[in-house]
PDB file of C-alpha atoms in Angstrom:
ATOM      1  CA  UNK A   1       3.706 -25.716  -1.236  1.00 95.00           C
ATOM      2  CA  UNK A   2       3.000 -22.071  -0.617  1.00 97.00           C
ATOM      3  CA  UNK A   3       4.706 -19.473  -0.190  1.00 97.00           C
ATOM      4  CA  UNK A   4       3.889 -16.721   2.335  1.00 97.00           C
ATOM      5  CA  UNK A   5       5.908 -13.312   2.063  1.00 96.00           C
ATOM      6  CA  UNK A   6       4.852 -10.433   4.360  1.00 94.00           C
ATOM      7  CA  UNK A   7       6.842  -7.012   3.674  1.00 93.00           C
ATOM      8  CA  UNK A   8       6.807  -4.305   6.364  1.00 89.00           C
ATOM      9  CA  UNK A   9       8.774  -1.338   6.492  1.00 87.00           C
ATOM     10  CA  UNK A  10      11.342  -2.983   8.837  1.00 86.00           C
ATOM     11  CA  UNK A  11      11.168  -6.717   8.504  1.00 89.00           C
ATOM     12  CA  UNK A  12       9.940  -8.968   5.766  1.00 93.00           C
ATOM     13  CA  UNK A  13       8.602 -12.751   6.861  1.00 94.00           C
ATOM     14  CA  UNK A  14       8.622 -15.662   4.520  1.00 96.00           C
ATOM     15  CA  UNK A  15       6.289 -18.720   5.623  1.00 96.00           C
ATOM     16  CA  UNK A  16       5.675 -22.091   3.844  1.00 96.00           C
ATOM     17  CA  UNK A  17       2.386 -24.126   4.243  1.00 96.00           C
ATOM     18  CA  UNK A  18       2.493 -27.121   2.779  1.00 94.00           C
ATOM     19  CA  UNK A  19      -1.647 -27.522   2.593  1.00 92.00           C
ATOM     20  CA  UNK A  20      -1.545 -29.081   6.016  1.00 94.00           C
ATOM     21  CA  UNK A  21       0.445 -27.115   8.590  1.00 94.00           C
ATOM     22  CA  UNK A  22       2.998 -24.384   8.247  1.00 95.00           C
ATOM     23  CA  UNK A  23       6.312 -26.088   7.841  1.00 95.00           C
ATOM     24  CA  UNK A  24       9.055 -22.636   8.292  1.00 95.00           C
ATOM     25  CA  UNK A  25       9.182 -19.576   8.608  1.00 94.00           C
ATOM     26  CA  UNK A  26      11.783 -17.149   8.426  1.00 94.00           C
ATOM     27  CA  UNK A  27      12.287 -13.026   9.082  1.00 93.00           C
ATOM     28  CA  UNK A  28      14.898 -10.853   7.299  1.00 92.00           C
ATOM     29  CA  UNK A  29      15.353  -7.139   6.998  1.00 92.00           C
ATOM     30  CA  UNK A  30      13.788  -5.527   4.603  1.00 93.00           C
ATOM     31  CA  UNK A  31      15.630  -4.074   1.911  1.00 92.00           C
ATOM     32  CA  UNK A  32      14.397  -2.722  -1.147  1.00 91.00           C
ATOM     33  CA  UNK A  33      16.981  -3.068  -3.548  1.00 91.00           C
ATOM     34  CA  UNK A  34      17.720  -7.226  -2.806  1.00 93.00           C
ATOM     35  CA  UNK A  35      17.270  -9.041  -6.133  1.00 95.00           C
ATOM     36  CA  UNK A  36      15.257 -11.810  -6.802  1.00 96.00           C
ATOM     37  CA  UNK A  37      18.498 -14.060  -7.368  1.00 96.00           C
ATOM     38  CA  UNK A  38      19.499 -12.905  -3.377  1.00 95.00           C
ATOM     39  CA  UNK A  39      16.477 -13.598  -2.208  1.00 96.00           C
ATOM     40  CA  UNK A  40      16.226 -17.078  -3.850  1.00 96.00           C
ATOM     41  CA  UNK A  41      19.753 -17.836  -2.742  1.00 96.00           C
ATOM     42  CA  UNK A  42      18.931 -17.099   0.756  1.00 96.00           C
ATOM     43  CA  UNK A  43      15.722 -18.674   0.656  1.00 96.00           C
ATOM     44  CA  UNK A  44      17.646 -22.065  -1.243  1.00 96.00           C
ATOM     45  CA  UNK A  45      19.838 -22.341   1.600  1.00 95.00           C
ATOM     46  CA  UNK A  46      17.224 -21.975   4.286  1.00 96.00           C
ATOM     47  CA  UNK A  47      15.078 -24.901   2.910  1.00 96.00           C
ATOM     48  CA  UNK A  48      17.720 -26.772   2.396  1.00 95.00           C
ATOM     49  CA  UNK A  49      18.276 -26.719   6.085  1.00 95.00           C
ATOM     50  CA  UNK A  50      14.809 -27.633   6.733  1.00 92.00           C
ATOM     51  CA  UNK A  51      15.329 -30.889   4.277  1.00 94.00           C
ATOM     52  CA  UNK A  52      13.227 -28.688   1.219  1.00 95.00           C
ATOM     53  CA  UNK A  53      13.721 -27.900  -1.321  1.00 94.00           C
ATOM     54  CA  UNK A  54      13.051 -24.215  -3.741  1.00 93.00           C
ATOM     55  CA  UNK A  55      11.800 -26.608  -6.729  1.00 93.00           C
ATOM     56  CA  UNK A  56       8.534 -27.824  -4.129  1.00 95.00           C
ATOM     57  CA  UNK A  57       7.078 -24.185  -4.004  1.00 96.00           C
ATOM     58  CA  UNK A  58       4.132 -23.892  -6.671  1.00 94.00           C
ATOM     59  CA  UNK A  59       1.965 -21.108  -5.380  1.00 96.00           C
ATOM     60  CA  UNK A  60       2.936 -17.757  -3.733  1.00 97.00           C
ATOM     61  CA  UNK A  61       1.167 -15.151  -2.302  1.00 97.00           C
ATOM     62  CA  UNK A  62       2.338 -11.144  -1.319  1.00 96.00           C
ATOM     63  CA  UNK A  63       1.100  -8.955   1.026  1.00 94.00           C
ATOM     64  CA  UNK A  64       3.662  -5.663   1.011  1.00 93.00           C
ATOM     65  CA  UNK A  65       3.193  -1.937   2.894  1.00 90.00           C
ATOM     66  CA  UNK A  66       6.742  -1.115   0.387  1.00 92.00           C
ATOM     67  CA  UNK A  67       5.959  -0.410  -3.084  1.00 91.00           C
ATOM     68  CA  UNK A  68      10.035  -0.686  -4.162  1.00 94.00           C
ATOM     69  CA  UNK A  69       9.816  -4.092  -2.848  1.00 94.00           C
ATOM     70  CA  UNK A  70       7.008  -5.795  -5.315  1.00 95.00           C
ATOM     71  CA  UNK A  71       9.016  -5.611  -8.242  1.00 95.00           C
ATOM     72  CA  UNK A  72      11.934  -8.051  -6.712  1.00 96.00           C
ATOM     73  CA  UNK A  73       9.341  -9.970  -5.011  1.00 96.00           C
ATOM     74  CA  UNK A  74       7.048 -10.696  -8.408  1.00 96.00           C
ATOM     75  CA  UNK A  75      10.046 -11.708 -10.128  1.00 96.00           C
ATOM     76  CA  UNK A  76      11.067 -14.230  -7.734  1.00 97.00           C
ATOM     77  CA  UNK A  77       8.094 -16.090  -7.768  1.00 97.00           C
ATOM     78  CA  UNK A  78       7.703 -16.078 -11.357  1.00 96.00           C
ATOM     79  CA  UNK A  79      11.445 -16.616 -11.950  1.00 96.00           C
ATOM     80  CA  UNK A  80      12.376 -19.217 -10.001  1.00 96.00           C
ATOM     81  CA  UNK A  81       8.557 -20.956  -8.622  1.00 96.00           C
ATOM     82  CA  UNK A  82       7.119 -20.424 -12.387  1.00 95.00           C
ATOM     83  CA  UNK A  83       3.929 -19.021 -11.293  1.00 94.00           C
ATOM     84  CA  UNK A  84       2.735 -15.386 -10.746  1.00 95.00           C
ATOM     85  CA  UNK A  85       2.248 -14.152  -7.470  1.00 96.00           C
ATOM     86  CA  UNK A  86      -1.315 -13.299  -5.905  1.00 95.00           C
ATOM     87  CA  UNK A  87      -0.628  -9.945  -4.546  1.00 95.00           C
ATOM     88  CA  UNK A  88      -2.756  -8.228  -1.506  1.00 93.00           C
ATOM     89  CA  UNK A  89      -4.211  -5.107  -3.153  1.00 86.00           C
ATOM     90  CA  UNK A  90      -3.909  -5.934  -6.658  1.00 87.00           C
ATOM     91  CA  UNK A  91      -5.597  -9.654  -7.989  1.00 83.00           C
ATOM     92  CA  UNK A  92      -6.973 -11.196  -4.639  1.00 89.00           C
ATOM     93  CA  UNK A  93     -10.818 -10.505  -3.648  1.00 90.00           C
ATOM     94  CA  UNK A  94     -10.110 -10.244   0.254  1.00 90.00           C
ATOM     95  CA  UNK A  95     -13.630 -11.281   1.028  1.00 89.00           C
ATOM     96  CA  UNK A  96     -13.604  -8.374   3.413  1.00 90.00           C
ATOM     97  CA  UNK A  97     -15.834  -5.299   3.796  1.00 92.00           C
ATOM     98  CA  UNK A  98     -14.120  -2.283   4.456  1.00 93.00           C
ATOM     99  CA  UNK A  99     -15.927   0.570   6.368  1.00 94.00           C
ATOM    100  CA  UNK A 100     -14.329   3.632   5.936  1.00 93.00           C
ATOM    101  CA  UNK A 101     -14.055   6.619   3.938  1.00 93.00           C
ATOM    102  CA  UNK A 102     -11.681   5.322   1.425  1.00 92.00           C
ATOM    103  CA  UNK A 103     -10.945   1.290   1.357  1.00 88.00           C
ATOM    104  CA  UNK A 104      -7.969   2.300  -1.083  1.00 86.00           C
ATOM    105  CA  UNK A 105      -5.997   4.001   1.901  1.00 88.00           C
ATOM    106  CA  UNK A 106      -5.817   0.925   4.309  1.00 88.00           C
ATOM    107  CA  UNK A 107      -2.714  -0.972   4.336  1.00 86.00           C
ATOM    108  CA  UNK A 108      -2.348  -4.324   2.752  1.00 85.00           C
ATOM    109  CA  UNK A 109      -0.721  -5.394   6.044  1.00 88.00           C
ATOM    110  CA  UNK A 110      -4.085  -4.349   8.249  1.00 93.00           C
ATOM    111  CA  UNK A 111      -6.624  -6.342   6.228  1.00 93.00           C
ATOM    112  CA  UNK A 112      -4.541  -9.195   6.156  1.00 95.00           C
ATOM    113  CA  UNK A 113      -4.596  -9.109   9.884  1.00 96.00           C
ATOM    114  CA  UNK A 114      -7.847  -8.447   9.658  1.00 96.00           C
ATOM    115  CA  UNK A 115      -8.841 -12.133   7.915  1.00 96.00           C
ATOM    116  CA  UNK A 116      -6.119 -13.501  10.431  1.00 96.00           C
ATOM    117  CA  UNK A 117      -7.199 -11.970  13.366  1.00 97.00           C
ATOM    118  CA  UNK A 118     -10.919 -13.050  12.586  1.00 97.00           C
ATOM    119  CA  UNK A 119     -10.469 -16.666  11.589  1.00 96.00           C
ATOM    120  CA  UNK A 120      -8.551 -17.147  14.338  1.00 96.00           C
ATOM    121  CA  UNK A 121     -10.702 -15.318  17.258  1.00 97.00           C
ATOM    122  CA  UNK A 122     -13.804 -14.063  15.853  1.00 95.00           C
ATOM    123  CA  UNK A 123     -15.018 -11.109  16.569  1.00 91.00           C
ATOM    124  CA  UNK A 124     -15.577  -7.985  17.414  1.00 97.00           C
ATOM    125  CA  UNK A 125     -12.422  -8.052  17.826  1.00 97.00           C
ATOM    126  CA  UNK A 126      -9.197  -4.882  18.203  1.00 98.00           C
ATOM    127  CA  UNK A 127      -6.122  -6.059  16.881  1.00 98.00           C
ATOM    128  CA  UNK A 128      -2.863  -4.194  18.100  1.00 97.00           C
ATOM    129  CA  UNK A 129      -0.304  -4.385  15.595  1.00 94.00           C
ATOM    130  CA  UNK A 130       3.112  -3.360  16.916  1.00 91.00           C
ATOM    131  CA  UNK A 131       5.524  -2.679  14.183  1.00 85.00           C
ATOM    132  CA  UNK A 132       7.130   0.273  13.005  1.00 85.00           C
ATOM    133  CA  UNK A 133       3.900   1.885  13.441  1.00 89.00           C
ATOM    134  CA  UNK A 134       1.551   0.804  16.661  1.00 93.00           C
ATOM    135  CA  UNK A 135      -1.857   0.279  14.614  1.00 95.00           C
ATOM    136  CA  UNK A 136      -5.218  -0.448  16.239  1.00 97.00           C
ATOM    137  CA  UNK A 137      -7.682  -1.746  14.071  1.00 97.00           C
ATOM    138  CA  UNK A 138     -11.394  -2.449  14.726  1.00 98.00           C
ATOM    139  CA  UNK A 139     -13.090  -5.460  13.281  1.00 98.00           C
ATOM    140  CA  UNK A 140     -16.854  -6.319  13.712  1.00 97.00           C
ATOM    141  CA  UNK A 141     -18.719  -9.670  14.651  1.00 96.00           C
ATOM    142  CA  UNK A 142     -19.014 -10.104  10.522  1.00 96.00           C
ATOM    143  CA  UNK A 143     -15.492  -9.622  10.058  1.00 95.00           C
ATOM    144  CA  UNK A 144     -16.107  -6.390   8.509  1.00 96.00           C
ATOM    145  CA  UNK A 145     -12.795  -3.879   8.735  1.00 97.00           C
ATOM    146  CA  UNK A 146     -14.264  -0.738  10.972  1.00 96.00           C
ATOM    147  CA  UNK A 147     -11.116   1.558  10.621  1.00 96.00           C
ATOM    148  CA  UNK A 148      -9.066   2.148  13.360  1.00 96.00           C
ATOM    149  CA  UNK A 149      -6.059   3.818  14.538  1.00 96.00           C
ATOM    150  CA  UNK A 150      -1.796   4.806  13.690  1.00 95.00           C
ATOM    151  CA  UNK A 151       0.290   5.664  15.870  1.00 93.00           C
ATOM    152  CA  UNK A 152       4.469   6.075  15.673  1.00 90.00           C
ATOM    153  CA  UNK A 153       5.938   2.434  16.993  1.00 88.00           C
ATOM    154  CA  UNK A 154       8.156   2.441  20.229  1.00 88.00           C
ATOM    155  CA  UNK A 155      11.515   1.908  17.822  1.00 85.00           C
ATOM    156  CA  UNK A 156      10.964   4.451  15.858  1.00 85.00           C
ATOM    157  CA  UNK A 157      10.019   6.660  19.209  1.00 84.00           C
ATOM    158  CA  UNK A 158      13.193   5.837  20.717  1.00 83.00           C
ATOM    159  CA  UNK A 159      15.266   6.186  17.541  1.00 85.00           C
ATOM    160  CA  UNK A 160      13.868  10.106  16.896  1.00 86.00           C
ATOM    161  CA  UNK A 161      14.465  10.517  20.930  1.00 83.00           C
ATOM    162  CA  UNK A 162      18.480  10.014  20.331  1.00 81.00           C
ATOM    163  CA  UNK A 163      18.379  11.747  16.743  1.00 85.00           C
ATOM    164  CA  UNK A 164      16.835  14.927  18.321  1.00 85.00           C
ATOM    165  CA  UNK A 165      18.978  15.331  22.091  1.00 83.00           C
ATOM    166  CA  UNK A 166      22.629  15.656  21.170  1.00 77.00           C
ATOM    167  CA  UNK A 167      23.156  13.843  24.922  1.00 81.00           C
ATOM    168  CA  UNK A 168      20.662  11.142  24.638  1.00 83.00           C
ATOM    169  CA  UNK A 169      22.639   8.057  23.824  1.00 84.00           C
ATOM    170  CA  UNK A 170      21.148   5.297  21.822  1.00 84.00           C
ATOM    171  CA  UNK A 171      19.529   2.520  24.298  1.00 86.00           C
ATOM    172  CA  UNK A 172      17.922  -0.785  23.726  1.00 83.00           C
ATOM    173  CA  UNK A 173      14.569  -1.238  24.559  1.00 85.00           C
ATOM    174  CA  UNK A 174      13.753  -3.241  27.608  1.00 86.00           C
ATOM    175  CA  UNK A 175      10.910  -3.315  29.964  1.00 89.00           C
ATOM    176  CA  UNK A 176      12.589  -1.358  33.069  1.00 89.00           C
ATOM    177  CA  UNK A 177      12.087  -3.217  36.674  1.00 86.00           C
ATOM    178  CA  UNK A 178      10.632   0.453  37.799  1.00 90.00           C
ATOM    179  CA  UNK A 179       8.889   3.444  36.491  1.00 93.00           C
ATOM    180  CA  UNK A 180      11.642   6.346  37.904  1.00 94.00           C
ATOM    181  CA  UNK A 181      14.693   5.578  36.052  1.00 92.00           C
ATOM    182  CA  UNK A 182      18.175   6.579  38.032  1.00 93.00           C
ATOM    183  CA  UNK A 183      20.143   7.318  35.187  1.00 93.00           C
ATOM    184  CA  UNK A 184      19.615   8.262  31.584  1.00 91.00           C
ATOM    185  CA  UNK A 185      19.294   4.739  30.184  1.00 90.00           C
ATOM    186  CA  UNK A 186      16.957   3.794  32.591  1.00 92.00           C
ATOM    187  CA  UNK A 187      14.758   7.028  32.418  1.00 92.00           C
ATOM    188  CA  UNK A 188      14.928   6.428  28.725  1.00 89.00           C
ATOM    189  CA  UNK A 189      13.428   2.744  28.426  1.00 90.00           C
ATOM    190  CA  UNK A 190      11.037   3.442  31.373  1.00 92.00           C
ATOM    191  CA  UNK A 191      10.005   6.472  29.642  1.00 91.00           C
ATOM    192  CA  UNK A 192       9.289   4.528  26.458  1.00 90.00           C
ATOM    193  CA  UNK A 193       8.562   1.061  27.676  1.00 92.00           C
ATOM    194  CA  UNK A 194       5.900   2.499  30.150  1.00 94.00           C
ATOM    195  CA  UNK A 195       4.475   5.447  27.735  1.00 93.00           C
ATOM    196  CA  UNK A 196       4.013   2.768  25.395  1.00 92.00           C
ATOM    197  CA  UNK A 197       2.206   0.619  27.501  1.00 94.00           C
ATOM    198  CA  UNK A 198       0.296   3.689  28.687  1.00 95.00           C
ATOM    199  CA  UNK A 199      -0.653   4.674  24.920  1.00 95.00           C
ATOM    200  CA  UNK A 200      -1.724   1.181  24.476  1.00 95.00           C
ATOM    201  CA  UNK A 201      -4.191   0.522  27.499  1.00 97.00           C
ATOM    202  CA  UNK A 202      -5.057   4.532  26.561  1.00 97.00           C
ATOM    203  CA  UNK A 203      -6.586   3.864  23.128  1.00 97.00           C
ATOM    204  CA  UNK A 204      -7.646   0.803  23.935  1.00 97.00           C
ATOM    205  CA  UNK A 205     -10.351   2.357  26.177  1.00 97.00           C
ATOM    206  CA  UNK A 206     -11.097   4.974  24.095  1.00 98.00           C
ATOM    207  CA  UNK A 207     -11.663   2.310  20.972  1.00 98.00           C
ATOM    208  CA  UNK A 208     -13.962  -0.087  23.485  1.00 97.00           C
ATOM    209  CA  UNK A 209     -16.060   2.700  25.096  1.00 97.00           C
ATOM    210  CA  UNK A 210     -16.829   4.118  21.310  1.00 97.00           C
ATOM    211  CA  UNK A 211     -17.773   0.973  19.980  1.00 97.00           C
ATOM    212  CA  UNK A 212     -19.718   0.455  22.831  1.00 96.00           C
ATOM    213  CA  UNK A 213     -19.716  -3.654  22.491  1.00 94.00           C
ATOM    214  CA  UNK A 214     -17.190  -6.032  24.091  1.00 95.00           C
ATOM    215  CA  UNK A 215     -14.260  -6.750  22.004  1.00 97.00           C
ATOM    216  CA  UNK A 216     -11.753  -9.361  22.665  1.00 97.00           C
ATOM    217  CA  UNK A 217      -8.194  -7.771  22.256  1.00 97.00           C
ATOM    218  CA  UNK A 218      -5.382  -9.392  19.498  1.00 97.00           C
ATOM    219  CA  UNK A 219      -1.962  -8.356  19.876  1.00 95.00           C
ATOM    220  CA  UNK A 220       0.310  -8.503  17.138  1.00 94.00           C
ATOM    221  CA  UNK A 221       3.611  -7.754  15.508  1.00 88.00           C
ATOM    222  CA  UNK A 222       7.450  -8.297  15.194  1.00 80.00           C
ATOM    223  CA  UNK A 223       8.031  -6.701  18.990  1.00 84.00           C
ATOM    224  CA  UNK A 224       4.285  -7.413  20.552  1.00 86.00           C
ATOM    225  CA  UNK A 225       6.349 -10.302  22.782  1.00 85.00           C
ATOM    226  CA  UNK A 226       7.807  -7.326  24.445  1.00 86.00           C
ATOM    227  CA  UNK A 227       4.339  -6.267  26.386  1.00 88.00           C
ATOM    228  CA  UNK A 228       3.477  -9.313  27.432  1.00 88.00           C
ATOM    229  CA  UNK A 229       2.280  -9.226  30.793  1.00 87.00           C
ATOM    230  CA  UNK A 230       2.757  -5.814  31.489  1.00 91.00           C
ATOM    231  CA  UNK A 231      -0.806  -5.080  30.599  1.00 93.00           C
ATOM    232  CA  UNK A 232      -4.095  -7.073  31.318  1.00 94.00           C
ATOM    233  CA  UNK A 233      -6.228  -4.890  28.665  1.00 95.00           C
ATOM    234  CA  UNK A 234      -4.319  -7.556  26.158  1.00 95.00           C
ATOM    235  CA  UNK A 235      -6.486 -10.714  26.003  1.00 96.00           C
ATOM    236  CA  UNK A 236      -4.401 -12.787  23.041  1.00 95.00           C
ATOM    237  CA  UNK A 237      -0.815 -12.458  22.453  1.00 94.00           C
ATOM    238  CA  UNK A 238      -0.915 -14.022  18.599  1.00 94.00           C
ATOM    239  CA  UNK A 239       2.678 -14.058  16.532  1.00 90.00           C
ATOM    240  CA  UNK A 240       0.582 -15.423  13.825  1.00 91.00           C
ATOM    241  CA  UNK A 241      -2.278 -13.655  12.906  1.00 95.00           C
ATOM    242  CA  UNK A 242      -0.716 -11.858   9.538  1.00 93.00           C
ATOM    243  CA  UNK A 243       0.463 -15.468   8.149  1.00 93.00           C
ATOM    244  CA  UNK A 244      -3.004 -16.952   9.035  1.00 95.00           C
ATOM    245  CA  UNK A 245      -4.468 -14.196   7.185  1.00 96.00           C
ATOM    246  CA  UNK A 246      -2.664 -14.747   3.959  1.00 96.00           C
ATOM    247  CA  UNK A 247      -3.486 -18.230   3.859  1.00 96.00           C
ATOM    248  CA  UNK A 248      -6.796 -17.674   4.249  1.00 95.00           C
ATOM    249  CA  UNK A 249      -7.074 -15.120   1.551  1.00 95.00           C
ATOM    250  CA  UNK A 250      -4.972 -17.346  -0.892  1.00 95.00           C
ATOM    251  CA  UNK A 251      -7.606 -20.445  -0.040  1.00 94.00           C
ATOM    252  CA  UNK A 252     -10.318 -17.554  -1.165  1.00 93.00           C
ATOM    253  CA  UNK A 253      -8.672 -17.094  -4.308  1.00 93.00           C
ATOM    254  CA  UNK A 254      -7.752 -20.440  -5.186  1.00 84.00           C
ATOM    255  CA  UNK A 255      -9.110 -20.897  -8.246  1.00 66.00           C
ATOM    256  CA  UNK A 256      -8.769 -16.900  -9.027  1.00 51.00           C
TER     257      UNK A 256
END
């Protein structure tokens, strides 16, 4: 049984594939200071639910964008599944070839989707990533990482929108019915929603008329579900690109 943990800067996803199929997965917040002995606690009780059980997990496999996080992580695999952790960035060979200035700088979480996005689709492919951060990232027919773009995600646009105007009030986000909002709220989330979507269908025709080759379009991400149909420059709406990506790259390493 593997285990699959994915840490962004908001949320952290846990996913077990038993060789076969996928047989959970679960999302929690991310916090840095949780111990290994919380996190196996809440993982215990979890599987337990499912009819599983901790003791069946004998491989494990880490892809994390928070440094403070790896130490917690690392010792609950070795702790409590007895084996040490491959770890994206550190003792896996992605089988990837990065294209830009300096591979070093991309995050773990973007070449993992990168492997994902690619078994999954093929390519060329742009895979749009919505997260904290709204990335866009460019990967050739090969599979080859071609750089891309970040950009600030639409909760952390809306957060700094309240923190900065003393009258803004703090809103959900929500796809408005229209585009002129008739009260703050509404001006708010269309303002957001739409600029978002705006941004989105922006870049991507900025990213396809550089490349200058079709590319199918991946997106991505803990709040991706939110654009759905609002755009038609999305081609795939995949929730599972990043856990695809880390199996494949622990099936790579297998015997590493």
């Amino acid at each position: 049984m593997l285990l699959t943990i994915d840490t962004g800067n908001t949320n952290t996803v846990f996913g077990l594939h038993d060789g076969k199929e996928w047989r959970a997965q679960w999302r929690t917040s991310t916090h840095t200071g949780r111990t290994a002995d919380e996190y196996v606690v809440w993982l215990s009780e979890l599987m337990r639910m499912q009819q599983m059980d901790v003791s069946q997990i004998n491989s494990c496999i880490i892809s994390t964008v928070v440094p403070q996080s790896l130490f917690n992580l690392r010792n609950l695999s070795r702790r409590y599944f007895n084996v040490d952790p491959k770890v994206i960035g550190e003792n896996v060979n992605l089988g990837v070839d990065i294209h830009i200035d300096n591979p070093r700088e991309v995050g773990a979480d973007r070449l993992v989707n990168a492997v994902g996005a690619y078994m999954s689709h093929g390519g060329p492919l742009l895979i749009v990533d919505s997260g904290t951060a709204t990335t866009f990232d460019v990967v050739d027919e090969a599979g080859a990482f071609q750089g891309g773009i970040i950009s600030p995600g639409i909760n952390l646009s809306m957060q700094a929108l309240h923190d900065a105007a003393a009258k803004l009030p703090r809103v959900a986000i929500e796809r408005p019915e229209r585009t002129i909002g008739r009260n703050t709220v509404e001006a708010m989330q269309a303002g957001v929603f739409w600029g978002y979507i705006s941004l989105i269908e922006g870049l991507i025709d900025r990213v396809k008329a550089e490349y200058g080759k079709p590319m199918k379009v991946v997106a991505t991400g803990g709040i991706a579900s939110l654009f759905h149909g609002a755009t038609e420059k999305i081609d795939i709406f995949d929730p599972d690109v990043t856990s695809v990506g880390l199996l494949e790259i622990h099936r790579r390493n297998a015997d590493g």
